[in-house]
C-alpha cells in the first residue's frame, strides 16, 4: 500500500479504490480530530459578558496558546509573534462584527 499511496500525488499514477478510500477516510479522521482539538482549545474557554450603561454589553475574552515544537526557544521567536497577530485579528473581527450589529 505504501507504493500505491505515494502514487496518488504523481501525475501519471493510478491507485485502486481501496487505497483511495483508506487515504480519504484517514484524512477525514485526522481533520475531524484536529478541528475538535482546535475548537476546544480556542472556544472551550469562557467568555465574559458585562452589562454597560445605555443597554450596551462588553464582551471580554482571554486567549492563549501552547506549542510543543522543538527547539522551543527558537520556535517561540516566531510563534509568539505570529499567534499574537492571529489572536488580535480574530478578536478585532469579532469586535467589528459585534459593533456593526
Coordinates of C-alpha atoms in Angstrom, one line a residue:
X1 CA 0.0 0.0 0.0
X2 CA 2.9 2.4 0.6
X3 CA 3.9 2.5 -3.0
X4 CA 0.3 3.0 -4.1
X5 CA -0.3 5.7 -1.6
X6 CA 2.6 7.7 -2.9
X7 CA 1.3 7.4 -6.5
X8 CA -1.8 9.5 -5.6
X9 CA 0.4 12.6 -5.9
X10 CA 2.0 11.6 -9.2
X11 CA 0.5 12.9 -12.4
X12 CA 0.5 9.5 -14.2
X13 CA 0.0 7.4 -11.1
X14 CA -3.0 5.1 -10.7
X15 CA -4.4 3.6 -7.5
X16 CA -7.2 1.3 -6.7
X17 CA -10.4 2.3 -5.0
X18 CA -9.5 0.6 -1.7
X19 CA -6.3 2.7 -1.3
X20 CA -8.1 5.9 -2.3
X21 CA -10.9 5.1 0.2
X22 CA -8.4 4.4 3.0
X23 CA -6.5 7.6 2.3
X24 CA -9.7 9.6 2.2
X25 CA -11.1 8.2 5.4
X26 CA -7.7 8.7 7.2
X27 CA -7.6 12.3 6.1
X28 CA -11.2 12.8 7.2
X29 CA -10.5 11.3 10.7
X30 CA -7.3 13.4 11.1
X31 CA -9.2 16.6 10.1
X32 CA -12.1 15.8 12.4
X33 CA -9.9 15.4 15.5
X34 CA -7.7 18.3 14.6
X35 CA -10.8 20.5 14.2
X36 CA -12.1 19.2 17.5
X37 CA -8.9 20.0 19.3
X38 CA -8.7 23.5 17.9
X39 CA -12.3 24.2 18.7
X40 CA -11.8 23.1 22.3
X41 CA -8.5 25.0 22.7
X42 CA -9.9 28.2 21.2
X43 CA -13.6 28.1 22.0
X44 CA -13.6 25.9 25.1
X45 CA -12.7 28.8 27.3
X46 CA -15.2 31.1 29.0
X47 CA -16.5 34.4 27.6
X48 CA -17.4 37.2 30.0
X49 CA -20.4 39.5 29.2
X50 CA -20.7 42.7 31.3
X51 CA -23.7 45.0 31.1
X52 CA -22.8 48.6 30.4
X53 CA -24.9 51.7 30.5
X54 CA -27.2 52.6 27.7
X55 CA -28.1 49.0 27.0
X56 CA -24.6 48.1 25.8
X57 CA -22.6 45.0 26.6
X58 CA -18.9 44.4 26.9
X59 CA -17.6 41.1 25.7
X60 CA -14.3 40.0 27.3
X61 CA -12.1 37.1 26.2
X62 CA -8.7 35.9 27.0
X63 CA -6.7 33.9 24.5
X64 CA -3.8 31.5 25.0
X65 CA -1.8 29.0 23.1
X66 CA 0.7 26.3 23.7
X67 CA 3.1 24.5 21.4
X68 CA 5.4 21.5 21.7
X69 CA 7.7 22.2 18.8
X70 CA 11.4 21.6 19.5
X71 CA 13.6 23.6 20.0
X72 CA 11.2 25.7 21.9
X73 CA 13.4 28.7 22.3
X74 CA 13.8 29.0 18.5
X75 CA 10.1 28.5 17.7
X76 CA 8.9 30.9 20.4
X77 CA 10.6 33.7 18.5
X78 CA 8.3 33.0 15.5
X79 CA 5.2 31.6 17.1
X80 CA 4.7 34.3 19.7
X81 CA 4.6 37.0 17.1
X82 CA 2.5 35.1 14.6
X83 CA 0.0 33.7 17.1
X84 CA -0.3 37.1 18.8
X85 CA -1.1 38.7 15.4
X86 CA -3.7 36.0 14.6
X87 CA -5.4 36.4 18.0
X88 CA -5.6 40.2 17.5
X89 CA -7.0 39.8 14.1
X90 CA -9.7 37.4 15.2
X91 CA -10.6 39.4 18.2
X92 CA -10.7 42.6 16.2
X93 CA -13.0 40.9 13.7
X94 CA -15.3 39.8 16.5
X95 CA -15.4 43.3 17.9
X96 CA -16.1 44.9 14.5
X97 CA -19.0 42.4 13.8
X98 CA -20.5 42.9 17.2
X99 CA -20.4 46.7 16.9
X100 CA -21.8 46.5 13.3
X101 CA -24.8 44.6 14.5

